[in-house]
CSV table of N, CA, C and O in Angstrom, one decimal:
chain,number,residue,atom,x,y,z
E,21,MET,N,135.2,88.9,110.6
E,21,MET,CA,133.9,89.6,111.1
E,21,MET,C,132.7,89.4,110.1
E,21,MET,O,133.1,90.1,109.0
E,22,ASP,N,131.7,89.5,110.2
E,22,ASP,CA,130.5,89.6,109.6
E,22,ASP,C,129.9,91.0,109.5
E,22,ASP,O,129.8,91.7,110.8
E,23,THR,N,129.6,91.4,108.5
E,23,THR,CA,129.1,92.9,108.3
E,23,THR,C,127.4,92.7,108.4
E,23,THR,O,126.8,91.7,107.9
E,24,LEU,N,126.7,93.6,108.9
E,24,LEU,CA,125.3,93.7,108.9
E,24,LEU,C,124.5,95.0,108.3
E,24,LEU,O,125.2,96.1,109.0
E,25,SER,N,123.6,95.0,107.5
E,25,SER,CA,123.1,96.4,107.2
E,25,SER,C,122.2,96.8,108.0
E,25,SER,O,121.4,95.8,108.7
E,26,MET,N,122.0,98.1,108.4
E,26,MET,CA,121.2,98.7,109.3
E,26,MET,C,119.6,98.9,108.4
E,26,MET,O,118.8,99.8,109.0
E,27,GLU,N,119.7,98.7,107.3
E,27,GLU,CA,118.7,99.2,106.1
E,27,GLU,C,117.3,98.8,106.8
E,27,GLU,O,116.2,99.7,106.8
E,28,ASN,N,117.1,97.6,107.6
E,28,ASN,CA,115.4,97.2,107.9
E,28,ASN,C,115.5,97.6,109.3
E,28,ASN,O,114.3,97.2,109.7
E,29,PHE,N,116.1,98.0,110.0
E,29,PHE,CA,116.3,98.4,111.3
E,29,PHE,C,115.6,99.8,111.7
E,29,PHE,O,115.8,100.7,111.0
E,30,GLN,N,114.7,99.8,112.7
E,30,GLN,CA,114.0,101.0,113.5
E,30,GLN,C,114.6,101.3,114.9
E,30,GLN,O,115.0,100.5,115.5
E,31,ALA,N,115.0,102.7,115.2
E,31,ALA,CA,115.4,103.2,116.4
E,31,ALA,C,114.0,102.8,117.4
E,31,ALA,O,113.1,103.1,116.9
E,32,ILE,N,114.3,102.2,118.6
E,32,ILE,CA,113.3,102.3,119.6
E,32,ILE,C,113.3,103.1,120.5
E,32,ILE,O,114.4,103.7,121.1
E,33,ASP,N,112.1,104.1,120.4
E,33,ASP,CA,111.8,105.1,121.3
E,33,ASP,C,112.0,104.7,122.6
E,33,ASP,O,111.4,104.1,123.2
E,34,ASN,N,112.7,105.4,123.6
E,34,ASN,CA,113.1,105.2,124.8
E,34,ASN,C,111.6,105.4,125.7
E,34,ASN,O,111.8,105.1,126.8
E,35,GLY,N,110.8,106.0,125.3
E,35,GLY,CA,109.5,106.7,125.8
E,35,GLY,C,108.8,104.9,126.1
E,35,GLY,O,108.0,104.9,126.9
E,36,LEU,N,109.3,103.8,125.3
E,36,LEU,CA,108.5,103.0,125.6
E,36,LEU,C,108.9,101.9,126.5
E,36,LEU,O,108.3,100.8,127.1
E,37,PHE,N,110.3,102.6,127.6
E,37,PHE,CA,110.6,101.7,128.5
E,37,PHE,C,110.3,102.4,129.9
E,37,PHE,O,110.3,103.8,129.8
E,38,LYS,N,109.8,101.6,130.9
E,38,LYS,CA,109.5,102.2,132.0
E,38,LYS,C,110.9,102.9,133.0
E,38,LYS,O,111.9,102.2,132.7
E,39,LYS,N,110.9,103.8,133.5
E,39,LYS,CA,111.9,104.4,134.0
E,39,LYS,C,111.7,104.3,135.3
E,39,LYS,O,110.7,104.6,135.9
E,40,SER,N,112.6,104.0,136.2
E,40,SER,CA,113.0,103.7,137.5
E,40,SER,C,112.1,104.5,138.7
E,40,SER,O,111.5,103.9,139.6
E,41,GLN,N,112.1,105.8,138.2
E,41,GLN,CA,111.6,107.1,138.9
E,41,GLN,C,110.0,107.2,138.4
E,41,GLN,O,109.3,108.4,139.3
E,42,GLU,N,109.5,106.4,137.6
E,42,GLU,CA,107.8,106.6,137.4
E,42,GLU,C,107.0,106.0,138.5
E,42,GLU,O,107.4,105.0,139.1
E,43,ALA,N,106.0,106.8,138.8
E,43,ALA,CA,105.2,106.0,139.9
E,43,ALA,C,104.4,104.9,138.8
E,43,ALA,O,103.8,105.1,137.8
E,44,ALA,N,104.4,104.0,139.9
E,44,ALA,CA,103.8,102.6,139.3
E,44,ALA,C,103.1,101.7,140.4
E,44,ALA,O,103.6,102.0,141.6
E,45,LEU,N,102.1,100.9,140.1
E,45,LEU,CA,101.4,99.8,140.8
E,45,LEU,C,102.2,98.6,140.2
E,45,LEU,O,101.8,98.4,139.1
E,46,THR,N,102.5,97.7,141.2
E,46,THR,CA,102.7,96.3,140.8
E,46,THR,C,101.8,95.3,141.4
E,46,THR,O,101.5,95.5,142.4
E,47,VAL,N,101.1,94.5,140.2
E,47,VAL,CA,100.2,93.6,140.9
E,47,VAL,C,100.8,92.5,140.6
E,47,VAL,O,101.1,91.9,139.7
E,48,LYS,N,100.8,91.5,142.0
E,48,LYS,CA,101.1,89.9,141.8
E,48,LYS,C,99.8,89.3,142.3
E,48,LYS,O,98.9,89.7,143.1
E,49,ASN,N,100.1,87.8,142.3
E,49,ASN,CA,98.7,87.2,142.5
E,49,ASN,C,98.6,87.2,144.3
E,49,ASN,O,97.6,86.6,144.6
E,50,ASN,N,99.5,87.7,145.0
E,50,ASN,CA,99.1,87.7,146.3
E,50,ASN,C,99.4,89.0,147.0
E,50,ASN,O,99.0,89.3,148.0
E,51,GLY,N,99.1,90.1,145.9
E,51,GLY,CA,98.9,91.7,146.4
E,51,GLY,C,99.2,92.5,145.6
E,51,GLY,O,99.7,92.2,144.5
E,52,ILE,N,99.3,93.9,145.9
E,52,ILE,CA,99.6,95.0,145.2
E,52,ILE,C,100.5,95.7,145.8
E,52,ILE,O,100.3,95.5,147.3
E,53,THR,N,101.2,96.5,145.2
E,53,THR,CA,102.6,97.3,146.0
E,53,THR,C,102.3,98.8,144.6
E,53,THR,O,102.8,98.7,143.9
E,54,PHE,N,102.2,99.8,145.6
E,54,PHE,CA,102.4,101.0,144.9
E,54,PHE,C,103.9,101.4,145.5
E,54,PHE,O,104.6,101.0,146.5
E,55,ASN,N,104.7,101.8,144.5
E,55,ASN,CA,106.1,102.2,144.5
E,55,ASN,C,106.6,103.4,145.2
E,55,ASN,O,105.7,104.4,145.5
E,56,SER,N,107.9,103.5,145.4
E,56,SER,CA,108.3,104.7,146.2
E,56,SER,C,107.9,106.0,145.5
E,56,SER,O,107.5,107.2,146.1
E,57,ALA,N,107.9,106.0,144.2
E,57,ALA,CA,107.6,107.0,143.3
E,57,ALA,C,106.0,107.5,143.5
E,57,ALA,O,105.9,108.7,143.5
E,58,CYS,N,104.9,106.7,143.8
E,58,CYS,CA,104.1,106.9,144.0
E,58,CYS,C,103.7,107.3,145.6
E,58,CYS,O,102.9,108.7,145.7
E,59,LEU,N,104.7,107.1,146.5
E,59,LEU,CA,104.6,107.9,147.8
E,59,LEU,C,104.8,109.1,147.7
E,59,LEU,O,104.4,109.9,148.5
E,60,ALA,N,106.1,109.4,146.9
E,60,ALA,CA,106.6,110.4,146.9
E,60,ALA,C,105.6,111.5,146.3
E,60,ALA,O,105.6,112.6,146.7
E,61,GLY,N,105.0,111.1,145.2
E,61,GLY,CA,103.8,111.9,144.8
E,61,GLY,C,102.8,112.6,145.6
E,61,GLY,O,102.2,113.3,145.1
E,62,MET,N,102.4,111.7,146.7
E,62,MET,CA,101.3,112.0,147.4
E,62,MET,C,102.3,112.2,148.9
E,62,MET,O,101.8,111.2,149.7
E,63,GLU,N,102.9,113.2,149.0
E,63,GLU,CA,103.7,113.5,150.2
E,63,GLU,C,103.1,113.4,151.3
E,63,GLU,O,101.7,114.1,151.7
E,64,GLY,N,103.6,112.7,152.4
E,64,GLY,CA,103.1,112.7,153.9
E,64,GLY,C,101.7,111.9,154.0
E,64,GLY,O,101.0,111.7,155.0
E,65,ILE,N,101.1,111.5,152.7
E,65,ILE,CA,100.0,110.8,153.2
E,65,ILE,C,100.2,109.0,153.2
E,65,ILE,O,101.2,108.6,152.5
E,66,CYS,N,99.6,108.1,154.2
E,66,CYS,CA,100.0,107.0,154.7
E,66,CYS,C,98.7,106.2,154.4
E,66,CYS,O,99.1,104.8,154.7
E,67,TYR,N,97.7,106.5,154.3
E,67,TYR,CA,96.4,106.0,154.1
E,67,TYR,C,95.8,106.6,152.7
E,67,TYR,O,95.6,107.7,152.4
E,68,VAL,N,95.4,105.6,152.0
E,68,VAL,CA,94.4,105.7,150.4
E,68,VAL,C,93.5,104.6,150.9
E,68,VAL,O,93.2,104.0,151.4
E,69,LYS,N,92.2,105.3,150.1
E,69,LYS,CA,91.0,104.7,149.7
E,69,LYS,C,91.1,104.1,148.0
E,69,LYS,O,91.4,105.2,147.5
E,70,LEU,N,90.9,103.1,147.9
E,70,LEU,CA,90.6,102.5,146.3
E,70,LEU,C,89.6,102.6,145.8
E,70,LEU,O,88.7,102.2,146.5
E,71,PHE,N,89.5,102.9,144.7
E,71,PHE,CA,88.1,103.0,143.9
E,71,PHE,C,88.3,102.5,142.8
E,71,PHE,O,89.5,102.6,141.9
E,72,LEU,N,87.8,101.4,142.1
E,72,LEU,CA,87.8,100.8,140.7
E,72,LEU,C,86.7,101.0,140.1
E,72,LEU,O,85.7,101.1,140.3
E,73,ASP,N,86.9,101.6,138.6
E,73,ASP,CA,86.0,101.5,137.3
E,73,ASP,C,86.3,100.2,136.6
E,73,ASP,O,87.1,100.2,135.6
E,74,SER,N,85.3,99.4,136.6
E,74,SER,CA,85.6,98.0,135.9
E,74,SER,C,85.2,98.3,134.4
E,74,SER,O,85.3,97.4,133.9
E,75,LYS,N,84.4,99.3,134.1
E,75,LYS,CA,84.2,99.5,132.8
E,75,LYS,C,85.3,100.1,132.1
E,75,LYS,O,85.6,100.3,130.7
E,76,SER,N,86.1,101.2,132.7
E,76,SER,CA,87.1,102.0,131.8
E,76,SER,C,88.5,101.4,132.4
E,76,SER,O,89.4,101.8,132.1
E,77,TYR,N,88.6,100.5,133.3
E,77,TYR,CA,89.8,99.7,133.9
E,77,TYR,C,90.3,100.8,134.4
E,77,TYR,O,91.9,100.9,134.4
E,78,ARG,N,90.0,101.6,135.2
E,78,ARG,CA,90.6,102.3,135.9
E,78,ARG,C,90.9,102.3,137.4
E,78,ARG,O,89.5,101.9,137.9
E,79,LEU,N,91.6,102.9,138.4
E,79,LEU,CA,91.9,102.5,139.7
E,79,LEU,C,92.6,103.7,140.2
E,79,LEU,O,93.4,104.3,139.8
E,80,ILE,N,91.8,104.4,141.5
E,80,ILE,CA,92.1,105.4,141.8
E,80,ILE,C,92.4,105.0,143.3
E,80,ILE,O,91.7,104.5,143.9
E,81,ALA,N,93.6,105.6,143.6
E,81,ALA,CA,93.9,105.7,145.1
E,81,ALA,C,94.0,107.2,145.7
E,81,ALA,O,94.7,108.0,145.4
E,82,LEU,N,93.0,107.3,146.6
E,82,LEU,CA,92.6,108.7,147.0
E,82,LEU,C,93.1,108.9,148.5
E,82,LEU,O,92.8,108.0,149.2
E,83,ALA,N,93.8,110.0,148.7
E,83,ALA,CA,94.3,110.4,149.8
E,83,ALA,C,93.2,110.3,150.9
E,83,ALA,O,92.3,110.7,150.6
E,84,CYS,N,93.6,109.7,152.1
E,84,CYS,CA,92.5,110.2,153.1
E,84,CYS,C,93.4,110.0,154.4
E,84,CYS,O,94.4,109.5,154.6
E,85,ASP,N,92.3,109.5,155.5
E,85,ASP,CA,93.2,109.6,157.1
E,85,ASP,C,92.8,108.2,157.4
E,85,ASP,O,91.8,107.6,156.9
E,86,GLU,N,93.2,107.7,158.4
E,86,GLU,CA,93.0,106.4,158.7
E,86,GLU,C,91.9,106.3,159.5
E,86,GLU,O,91.5,105.0,159.5
E,87,LYS,N,91.0,107.1,159.8
E,87,LYS,CA,89.7,106.9,160.2
E,87,LYS,C,88.5,107.2,159.1
E,87,LYS,O,87.3,106.4,159.3
E,88,THR,N,88.9,107.0,157.8
E,88,THR,CA,88.2,107.0,156.7
E,88,THR,C,87.4,105.5,156.6
E,88,THR,O,88.4,104.6,156.5
E,89,PRO,N,86.6,105.0,156.5
E,89,PRO,CA,85.8,103.9,156.1
E,89,PRO,C,86.5,103.2,154.9
E,89,PRO,O,86.4,104.0,154.0
E,90,GLY,N,87.0,102.3,154.7
E,90,GLY,CA,88.0,101.5,153.8
E,90,GLY,C,89.5,101.8,153.6
E,90,GLY,O,90.0,101.6,152.7
E,91,ALA,N,89.7,102.7,154.6
E,91,ALA,CA,91.2,103.3,154.4
E,91,ALA,C,92.3,102.0,154.7
E,91,ALA,O,92.3,101.1,155.3
E,92,LEU,N,92.8,102.1,153.6
E,92,LEU,CA,94.2,101.3,153.7
E,92,LEU,C,95.6,101.8,153.9
E,92,LEU,O,95.7,102.9,153.4
E,93,ARG,N,96.1,101.3,154.7
E,93,ARG,CA,97.5,102.1,154.9
E,93,ARG,C,98.7,101.4,153.7
E,93,ARG,O,98.9,100.3,153.8
E,94,TRP,N,99.0,102.5,152.9
E,94,TRP,CA,99.9,101.9,151.8
E,94,TRP,C,101.3,101.9,151.9
E,94,TRP,O,102.1,101.9,151.1
E,95,CYS,N,101.5,102.4,153.1
E,95,CYS,CA,103.3,102.5,153.4
E,95,CYS,C,103.4,102.3,154.7
E,95,CYS,O,102.8,102.1,155.8
E,96,ASN,N,104.7,101.9,155.2
E,96,ASN,CA,105.3,101.7,156.3
E,96,ASN,C,106.3,102.8,156.6
E,96,ASN,O,106.8,103.2,155.9
E,97,VAL,N,106.3,103.4,157.9
E,97,VAL,CA,107.0,104.5,158.1
E,97,VAL,C,108.1,104.2,159.0
E,97,VAL,O,107.9,103.3,160.1
E,98,HIS,N,109.3,104.4,158.8
E,98,HIS,CA,110.3,104.1,159.9
E,98,HIS,C,111.4,105.5,159.8
E,98,HIS,O,111.8,105.4,158.5
E,99,ASN,N,111.8,105.7,160.9
E,99,ASN,CA,112.5,107.0,160.8
E,99,ASN,C,112.1,108.0,160.1
E,99,ASN,O,112.9,108.5,159.0
E,100,GLU,N,110.7,108.3,160.1
E,100,GLU,CA,110.0,109.4,159.2
E,100,GLU,C,110.2,109.3,157.7
E,100,GLU,O,109.8,110.3,157.3
E,101,ARG,N,110.3,107.9,157.3
E,101,ARG,CA,110.8,107.6,155.8
E,101,ARG,C,109.4,106.7,155.7
E,101,ARG,O,109.6,105.9,156.4
E,102,ARG,N,109.0,107.1,154.6
E,102,ARG,CA,107.9,106.0,154.3
E,102,ARG,C,108.3,105.1,152.9
E,102,ARG,O,109.3,105.6,152.2
E,103,ARG,N,108.0,104.1,153.2
E,103,ARG,CA,108.4,102.8,152.4
E,103,ARG,C,107.3,102.1,151.9
E,103,ARG,O,106.1,102.0,152.5
E,104,PRO,N,107.3,101.7,150.5
E,104,PRO,CA,106.1,100.9,149.8
E,104,PRO,C,105.5,99.6,150.9
E,104,PRO,O,106.6,98.9,151.7
E,105,ARG,N,104.3,99.5,151.1
E,105,ARG,CA,103.8,98.3,151.7
E,105,ARG,C,103.0,97.6,150.8
E,105,ARG,O,101.9,98.2,150.1
E,106,LYS,N,103.1,96.2,150.9
E,106,LYS,CA,102.1,95.1,149.9
E,106,LYS,C,100.8,95.2,150.6
E,106,LYS,O,100.7,95.0,151.8
E,107,LEU,N,99.9,95.5,149.9
E,107,LEU,CA,98.5,95.3,150.4
E,107,LEU,C,98.0,93.6,149.7
E,107,LEU,O,97.7,93.7,148.8
E,108,SER,N,98.0,93.1,150.8
E,108,SER,CA,97.4,91.5,150.4
E,108,SER,C,95.8,91.5,150.7
E,108,SER,O,95.3,92.4,151.3
E,109,GLY,N,95.6,90.4,149.8
E,109,GLY,CA,94.1,90.2,150.2
E,109,GLY,C,93.7,89.7,148.8
E,109,GLY,O,94.1,89.4,147.6
E,110,ASP,N,92.1,89.5,148.8
E,110,ASP,CA,91.5,89.2,147.3
E,110,ASP,C,91.3,90.1,146.3
E,110,ASP,O,90.9,90.0,145.2
E,111,PHE,N,91.7,91.5,146.7
E,111,PHE,CA,91.7,92.7,145.7
E,111,PHE,C,92.5,92.1,144.4
E,111,PHE,O,92.1,92.5,143.1
E,112,ALA,N,93.5,91.6,144.4
E,112,ALA,CA,94.6,91.3,143.4
E,112,ALA,C,94.2,90.2,142.5
E,112,ALA,O,94.1,90.1,141.2
E,113,ASP,N,93.3,89.0,143.3
E,113,ASP,CA,92.5,88.0,142.4
E,113,ASP,C,91.5,88.8,141.6
E,113,ASP,O,91.2,88.5,140.3
E,114,LEU,N,90.8,90.0,142.2
E,114,LEU,CA,89.7,90.6,141.2
E,114,LEU,C,90.5,90.9,140.0
E,114,LEU,O,89.7,91.1,139.0
E,115,LEU,N,91.6,91.9,140.2
E,115,LEU,CA,92.3,92.6,139.0
E,115,LEU,C,92.7,91.6,138.0
E,115,LEU,O,92.3,91.7,136.9
E,116,TYR,N,93.1,90.3,138.5
E,116,TYR,CA,93.6,89.2,137.4
E,116,TYR,C,92.2,89.0,136.7
E,116,TYR,O,92.2,88.6,135.6
E,117,GLU,N,91.2,88.7,137.5
E,117,GLU,CA,89.9,87.8,136.5
E,117,GLU,C,89.6,89.2,135.7
E,117,GLU,O,89.1,88.6,134.5
E,118,MET,N,89.1,90.1,136.2
E,118,MET,CA,88.8,91.4,135.6
E,118,MET,C,89.4,91.7,134.1
E,118,MET,O,89.0,91.6,133.2
E,119,MET,N,90.8,91.8,134.0
E,119,MET,CA,91.7,92.1,133.3
E,119,MET,C,92.3,90.8,132.4
E,119,MET,O,92.7,90.7,131.3
E,120,GLY,N,91.8,89.7,133.0
E,120,GLY,CA,92.0,88.3,131.7
E,120,GLY,C,93.5,87.9,132.1
E,120,GLY,O,94.0,87.5,131.0
E,121,TRP,N,94.0,88.4,132.8
E,121,TRP,CA,95.6,88.2,133.2
E,121,TRP,C,95.9,86.8,133.7
E,121,TRP,O,95.1,85.9,134.2
E,122,ASP,N,97.2,86.6,133.1
E,122,ASP,CA,97.6,85.0,133.4
E,122,ASP,C,98.0,85.3,135.0
E,122,ASP,O,99.3,86.0,135.3
E,123,ILE,N,97.7,84.2,135.9
E,123,ILE,CA,98.4,84.3,137.1
E,123,ILE,C,99.5,84.2,137.8
E,123,ILE,O,100.2,84.5,138.4
E,124,ARG,N,100.3,83.7,136.6
E,124,ARG,CA,101.7,83.3,136.8
E,124,ARG,C,102.7,84.4,136.5
E,124,ARG,O,104.0,84.3,137.3
E,125,TYR,N,102.2,85.8,136.3
E,125,TYR,CA,102.8,86.5,135.9
E,125,TYR,C,102.6,87.9,136.8
E,125,TYR,O,101.2,88.1,137.5
E,126,ARG,N,103.3,88.8,136.9
E,126,ARG,CA,103.1,90.0,137.6
E,126,ARG,C,102.9,91.1,136.6
E,126,ARG,O,103.4,91.2,135.5
E,127,TYR,N,102.1,92.0,137.0
E,127,TYR,CA,101.9,93.3,136.2
E,127,TYR,C,102.2,94.7,136.5
E,127,TYR,O,102.0,95.0,137.8
E,128,ILE,N,102.8,95.6,135.9
E,128,ILE,CA,103.2,96.6,136.5
E,128,ILE,C,102.5,97.7,135.6
E,128,ILE,O,102.5,98.0,134.3
E,129,ILE,N,101.8,98.6,136.5
E,129,ILE,CA,100.9,99.8,135.6
E,129,ILE,C,101.3,101.0,136.0
E,129,ILE,O,101.7,101.2,137.3
E,130,THR,N,101.5,102.0,135.0
E,130,THR,CA,102.4,103.2,135.3
E,130,THR,C,101.1,103.9,136.0
E,130,THR,O,99.8,103.8,135.7
E,131,ALA,N,101.4,104.8,136.6
E,131,ALA,CA,100.4,105.8,137.7
E,131,ALA,C,100.4,107.2,137.3
E,131,ALA,O,101.8,107.6,136.9
E,132,ASN,N,99.3,108.0,137.5
E,132,ASN,CA,99.4,109.2,137.0
E,132,ASN,C,98.6,110.2,138.3
E,132,ASN,O,97.7,109.5,138.6
E,133,LYS,N,99.6,111.3,138.8
E,133,LYS,CA,98.8,112.0,140.1
E,133,LYS,C,98.0,113.0,139.1
E,133,LYS,O,97.9,113.8,138.5
E,134,ILE,N,96.6,112.9,140.0
E,134,ILE,CA,95.5,113.6,139.8
E,134,ILE,C,94.9,114.2,141.0
E,134,ILE,O,95.3,114.0,142.1
E,135,GLU,N,94.2,115.2,141.0
E,135,GLU,CA,93.7,115.9,142.2
E,135,GLU,C,92.0,115.7,141.9
E,135,GLU,O,91.4,116.1,140.8
E,136,ILE,N,91.3,115.2,142.9
E,136,ILE,CA,90.1,114.9,142.9
E,136,ILE,C,89.3,115.6,144.0
E,136,ILE,O,89.8,115.3,145.1
E,137,GLU,N,88.3,116.4,143.8
E,137,GLU,CA,87.7,117.1,145.0
E,137,GLU,C,88.8,117.6,146.0
E,137,GLU,O,88.6,117.7,146.9
E,138,GLY,N,89.9,118.0,145.6
E,138,GLY,CA,90.8,118.8,146.5
E,138,GLY,C,91.8,118.0,147.0
E,138,GLY,O,92.5,118.2,148.1
E,139,ARG,N,91.8,116.6,146.9
E,139,ARG,CA,92.5,115.6,147.2
E,139,ARG,C,93.4,115.1,146.2
E,139,ARG,O,92.7,114.7,145.2
E,140,ASP,N,94.8,114.8,146.8
E,140,ASP,CA,95.5,113.9,146.0
E,140,ASP,C,95.0,112.5,145.4
E,140,ASP,O,94.4,111.8,146.4
E,141,ALA,N,95.0,112.1,144.2
E,141,ALA,CA,94.9,111.0,143.9
E,141,ALA,C,95.9,110.4,143.1
E,141,ALA,O,96.4,111.3,142.6
């Protein structure tokens, strides 16, 4: 058996790895999907309105009702349980272009819950 010295190795911080329960947005070339952790962070919310700041590269999904102009249904409800729903359309293409991403790959963006003007985002 070969022996190996640990002299030049560094331990990898577990904070560098995505945890399955972290809120995240997945961007693919055919749409975007907010994961179940995002839905859980905004309990009871079925519609959001998206806002994009192309200078700071930030995206906000602001809770709203279905009558809000521009509202998107971001989940499906089955037996009172909300499940993630893919939002298809040209928005993913806009993100790929803005970020200079390779269309062959998907990208996962960690999300943070905040409050804006008394509404969850």
